[in-house]
Amino acid sequence: RWATLNQPPGWSPLLTTATVLLVDDMPSAAWLFLWVLVLVGITALRLGVVLAPKAHPLAMIVPAAMVLSHGLLMFEPASYNFPDSLYAAAILAVALAIAEQRVAWIAYMGIAAGLLRWPGVVLSTIFIVAYWRVFRASQWAALRRLWLLVAVGAVLAVIGSLAGKLDDLLFILYFETFPEHWHGDYAPTSLMPRIPGFYALWTAYTGGGLLLALFSCWAPATESRRALRWVMGVAFIYSGMLATIDHHPTHYFLPLVALTGVAVMCASAA
């Protein structure tokens, strides 16, 4: 095959290379997963330090605790060969690049996130717009570059489709976005009862960190509180995309768990 169609293509070359160079199948995925966990933890800690340089030293332990939760959430269902762990790292990297105002990195990490899970570019865009709303610091150059790269990818996809190599791509994008997650049932009476359970799981997976960060959003006005509101605001917008889905596997929560660890660091300074 010329391309990975039934999943975003970013993870397949990495997992395949690890499988070829290390050992077969899941043991190879496990080694790769451990390195990705390290990347998630370091990126989360770096983001927390940038956003809240006065965070309490003990709060810096929280991103490490979230990494342990992340590991359990993927080891228990044996899902550590999924792209979602690296997707979580990419989302953290997007936020870090925005906070450091690194235009090129914002675009590149946004594309990396999108190549690992389809909502990555949309979530990156939400991060950029929300940063402007909260901090009044625009990142429009990064947003233009990000969507220019998306347009280039769309042109390549059209060429691939016309060449007969990506015939099913549009249908797969539709299927993996809507039927796979809601199975054609969009009645409010079906969607609404799923929401409390989703947020209960998010709270449990973060050891109550979600509640601590949420309550701290009403702390006295400081730069750390603004950072906290930015992180939590984007996390809640993203959670709204997931909460009504008719199944809640653990890998859906990985970016939310990682962002909660950063939010608790910001809360300690707020």
Coordinates of C-alpha atoms in Angstrom, one line a residue:
R1 CA 0.0 0.0 0.0
W2 CA 1.1 3.5 -0.7
A3 CA -0.5 5.1 2.3
T4 CA -2.2 4.4 5.6
L5 CA -5.9 5.0 5.1
N6 CA -7.9 3.6 8.0
Q7 CA -5.9 5.6 10.6
P8 CA -4.0 8.9 10.3
P9 CA -0.6 8.1 8.7
G10 CA 1.8 9.6 11.2
W11 CA 2.2 6.7 13.6
S12 CA 2.5 3.8 11.1
P13 CA 6.1 4.4 9.9
L14 CA 7.3 4.8 13.5
L15 CA 5.7 1.6 14.8
T16 CA 6.7 -0.3 11.7
T17 CA 10.4 0.8 12.0
A18 CA 10.4 -0.1 15.7
T19 CA 8.9 -3.5 14.9
V20 CA 11.6 -4.1 12.2
L21 CA 14.6 -3.0 14.3
L22 CA 13.6 -4.3 17.7
V23 CA 11.3 -7.3 18.2
D24 CA 8.0 -8.4 16.7
D25 CA 4.6 -7.0 17.5
M26 CA 3.5 -5.8 20.9
P27 CA 6.9 -6.0 22.8
S28 CA 8.3 -3.6 20.2
A29 CA 5.3 -1.3 20.6
A30 CA 5.9 -1.4 24.4
W31 CA 9.5 -0.1 24.0
L32 CA 8.4 2.6 21.8
F33 CA 5.5 3.5 24.1
L34 CA 7.9 3.9 27.1
W35 CA 9.9 6.5 25.2
V36 CA 6.7 8.3 24.2
L37 CA 5.7 8.4 27.9
V38 CA 9.0 10.1 28.7
L39 CA 8.3 12.6 25.9
V40 CA 4.8 13.3 27.2
G41 CA 6.1 13.9 30.7
I42 CA 9.0 16.2 29.8
T43 CA 6.8 18.2 27.4
A44 CA 4.1 18.6 30.0
L45 CA 6.6 19.7 32.7
R46 CA 8.3 22.2 30.3
L47 CA 4.9 23.7 29.4
G48 CA 4.0 24.0 33.0
V49 CA 7.2 25.8 33.8
V50 CA 6.8 28.2 30.9
L51 CA 3.2 29.0 31.8
A52 CA 3.7 29.1 35.6
P53 CA 7.3 29.8 36.5
K54 CA 6.2 30.3 40.1
A55 CA 4.5 27.0 40.4
H56 CA 4.9 25.3 43.7
P57 CA 7.8 22.7 43.6
L58 CA 5.5 19.9 44.7
A59 CA 3.1 20.7 41.9
M60 CA 5.9 19.7 39.5
I61 CA 5.3 16.2 40.6
V62 CA 1.8 16.2 39.2
P63 CA 2.7 15.9 35.5
A64 CA 4.8 12.8 36.5
A65 CA 1.7 11.4 38.2
M66 CA -0.3 12.0 35.1
V67 CA 2.3 10.1 33.1
L68 CA 1.8 7.1 35.4
S69 CA -2.0 7.4 34.9
H70 CA -1.4 7.7 31.1
G71 CA 0.7 4.5 31.3
L72 CA -1.9 2.6 33.2
L73 CA -4.7 3.8 30.8
M74 CA -2.8 2.3 27.9
F75 CA -1.3 -0.8 29.5
E76 CA -4.5 -2.1 31.1
P77 CA -6.4 -2.4 27.8
A78 CA -3.2 -3.2 25.8
S79 CA -3.7 -0.1 23.7
Y80 CA -0.1 1.1 23.8
N81 CA 0.4 0.4 20.1
F82 CA -2.1 3.2 19.4
P83 CA -1.0 6.6 18.1
D84 CA -2.8 8.5 20.9
S85 CA 0.2 8.7 23.3
L86 CA 2.3 10.5 20.7
Y87 CA -0.7 12.5 19.8
A88 CA -0.9 13.7 23.4
A89 CA 2.8 14.7 23.2
A90 CA 2.1 16.6 20.0
I91 CA -0.8 18.5 21.5
L92 CA 1.4 19.5 24.5
A93 CA 4.1 20.6 22.0
V94 CA 1.6 22.8 20.1
A95 CA 0.7 24.5 23.4
L96 CA 4.3 24.9 24.3
A97 CA 5.2 26.4 20.9
I98 CA 2.3 28.9 21.2
A99 CA 3.4 29.9 24.7
E100 CA 6.9 30.4 23.5
Q101 CA 5.6 32.1 20.3
R102 CA 7.6 29.9 18.0
V103 CA 5.7 30.4 14.7
A104 CA 7.2 27.5 12.7
W105 CA 7.0 25.0 15.5
I106 CA 3.3 25.8 16.0
A107 CA 2.5 24.9 12.4
Y108 CA 4.8 21.8 12.3
M109 CA 3.6 20.4 15.6
G110 CA 0.0 21.1 14.6
I111 CA 0.5 19.1 11.4
A112 CA 2.2 16.3 13.4
A113 CA -0.8 16.2 15.7
G114 CA -3.1 16.0 12.7
L115 CA -1.1 13.2 11.2
L116 CA -1.5 11.2 14.5
R117 CA -5.2 11.8 15.0
W118 CA -7.5 13.7 12.7
P119 CA -8.7 16.3 15.2
G120 CA -5.1 17.5 15.8
V121 CA -5.2 20.4 13.4
V122 CA -8.6 21.6 14.7
L123 CA -7.4 21.3 18.3
S124 CA -4.3 23.3 17.4
T125 CA -6.4 26.0 15.9
I126 CA -8.5 26.2 19.0
F127 CA -5.3 26.6 21.1
I128 CA -4.2 29.5 18.8
V129 CA -7.5 31.3 18.9
A130 CA -8.0 30.8 22.6
Y131 CA -4.5 32.1 23.3
W132 CA -5.4 35.3 21.5
R133 CA -8.6 35.6 23.4
V134 CA -7.0 35.1 26.8
F135 CA -3.6 36.8 26.4
R136 CA -4.5 39.2 23.5
A137 CA -1.4 37.9 21.7
S138 CA -2.1 36.9 18.1
Q139 CA -0.5 33.9 16.4
W140 CA -2.1 34.5 13.0
A141 CA 1.2 33.9 11.1
A142 CA 1.3 30.4 12.6
L143 CA -2.3 29.8 11.9
R144 CA -1.9 30.8 8.2
R145 CA 1.2 28.5 7.9
L146 CA -0.7 25.6 9.6
W147 CA -3.6 25.8 7.3
L148 CA -1.4 26.3 4.2
L149 CA 0.2 23.0 5.0
V150 CA -3.2 21.5 5.4
A151 CA -4.1 22.8 1.9
V152 CA -1.0 21.3 0.5
G153 CA -1.9 18.0 2.0
A154 CA -5.4 18.3 0.6
V155 CA -4.0 18.9 -2.9
L156 CA -1.8 15.8 -2.5
A157 CA -4.8 13.8 -1.4
V158 CA -6.8 14.9 -4.4
I159 CA -3.8 13.9 -6.7
G160 CA -3.6 10.5 -4.9
S161 CA -7.3 10.0 -5.3
L162 CA -7.2 10.8 -9.0
A163 CA -4.3 8.5 -9.4
G164 CA -6.3 5.6 -7.8
K165 CA -4.1 5.3 -4.7
L166 CA -6.4 7.0 -2.2
D167 CA -9.8 6.1 -3.6
D168 CA -11.6 5.6 -0.3
L169 CA -10.0 8.5 1.6
L170 CA -13.0 10.8 1.7
F171 CA -15.4 8.0 2.8
I172 CA -12.9 6.9 5.5
L173 CA -12.6 10.4 6.8
Y174 CA -16.4 10.6 7.0
F175 CA -16.8 7.1 8.5
E176 CA -14.1 7.6 11.2
T177 CA -15.5 11.0 12.2
F178 CA -19.2 10.2 12.4
P179 CA -20.6 6.6 12.0
E180 CA -17.7 5.1 14.0
H181 CA -18.3 7.3 17.0
W182 CA -22.1 7.9 17.1
H183 CA -23.4 5.1 14.9
G184 CA -26.1 7.3 13.4
D185 CA -27.8 8.0 16.7
Y186 CA -27.8 11.8 17.3
A187 CA -30.9 12.1 19.4
P188 CA -30.4 14.4 22.4
T189 CA -31.9 11.7 24.6
S190 CA -29.1 9.4 23.6
L191 CA -26.3 12.0 23.6
M192 CA -26.9 13.9 26.9
P193 CA -26.8 10.9 29.3
R194 CA -23.3 10.1 28.2
I195 CA -21.8 13.4 29.3
P196 CA -21.7 12.9 33.1
G197 CA -20.0 9.6 32.8
F198 CA -17.3 11.1 30.6
Y199 CA -16.5 13.8 33.0
A200 CA -16.5 11.4 35.9
L201 CA -13.9 9.3 34.1
W202 CA -11.8 12.4 33.4
T203 CA -11.9 13.3 37.1
A204 CA -11.0 9.7 38.2
Y205 CA -8.2 9.4 35.7
T206 CA -6.6 12.6 37.0
G207 CA -7.0 11.7 40.7
G208 CA -9.3 14.7 41.2
G209 CA -6.9 17.0 39.5
L210 CA -9.6 18.2 37.1
L211 CA -11.7 19.5 40.0
L212 CA -8.7 21.3 41.6
A213 CA -7.8 23.0 38.4
L214 CA -11.4 23.9 37.6
F215 CA -12.0 25.5 41.0
S216 CA -8.7 27.4 40.8
C217 CA -9.9 29.2 37.6
W218 CA -11.6 31.7 40.0
A219 CA -8.4 32.5 41.9
P220 CA -7.3 36.2 42.0
A221 CA -6.3 37.6 38.6
T222 CA -2.7 36.8 37.7
E223 CA -0.7 35.6 34.7
S224 CA -0.8 32.1 36.1
R225 CA -4.6 32.2 36.3
R226 CA -4.8 33.4 32.7
A227 CA -2.6 30.4 31.7
L228 CA -4.8 28.1 33.7
R229 CA -7.9 29.4 32.0
W230 CA -6.3 29.0 28.6
V231 CA -5.3 25.4 29.2
M232 CA -8.6 24.4 30.9
G233 CA -10.7 26.3 28.4
V234 CA -9.2 24.5 25.4
A235 CA -9.4 21.1 27.3
F236 CA -13.1 21.6 27.9
I237 CA -13.8 22.6 24.3
Y238 CA -12.0 19.5 23.2
S239 CA -13.9 17.4 25.8
G240 CA -17.1 18.6 24.3
M241 CA -16.1 16.8 21.0
L242 CA -15.7 13.5 22.9
A243 CA -18.3 13.5 25.7
T244 CA -21.3 12.5 23.6
I245 CA -19.6 9.6 21.8
D246 CA -21.3 6.3 22.5
H247 CA -18.1 4.7 23.8
H248 CA -15.3 6.1 26.0
P249 CA -12.1 4.1 25.7
T250 CA -9.2 5.2 27.7
H251 CA -7.1 6.5 24.9
Y252 CA -9.7 9.3 24.3
F253 CA -8.6 10.9 27.6
L254 CA -4.8 11.0 27.1
P255 CA -4.5 14.7 25.9
L256 CA -7.0 15.7 28.6
V257 CA -5.0 13.9 31.4
A258 CA -1.7 15.5 30.2
L259 CA -3.3 19.0 30.0
T260 CA -4.8 18.6 33.5
G261 CA -1.3 18.0 34.9
V262 CA -0.2 21.3 33.4
A263 CA -3.3 23.0 34.7
V264 CA -2.6 21.9 38.2
M265 CA 0.9 23.4 38.0
C266 CA -0.7 26.7 36.9
A267 CA -3.3 26.4 39.7
S268 CA -0.5 26.1 42.3
A269 CA 0.8 29.5 41.1
A270 CA -2.6 31.0 40.7

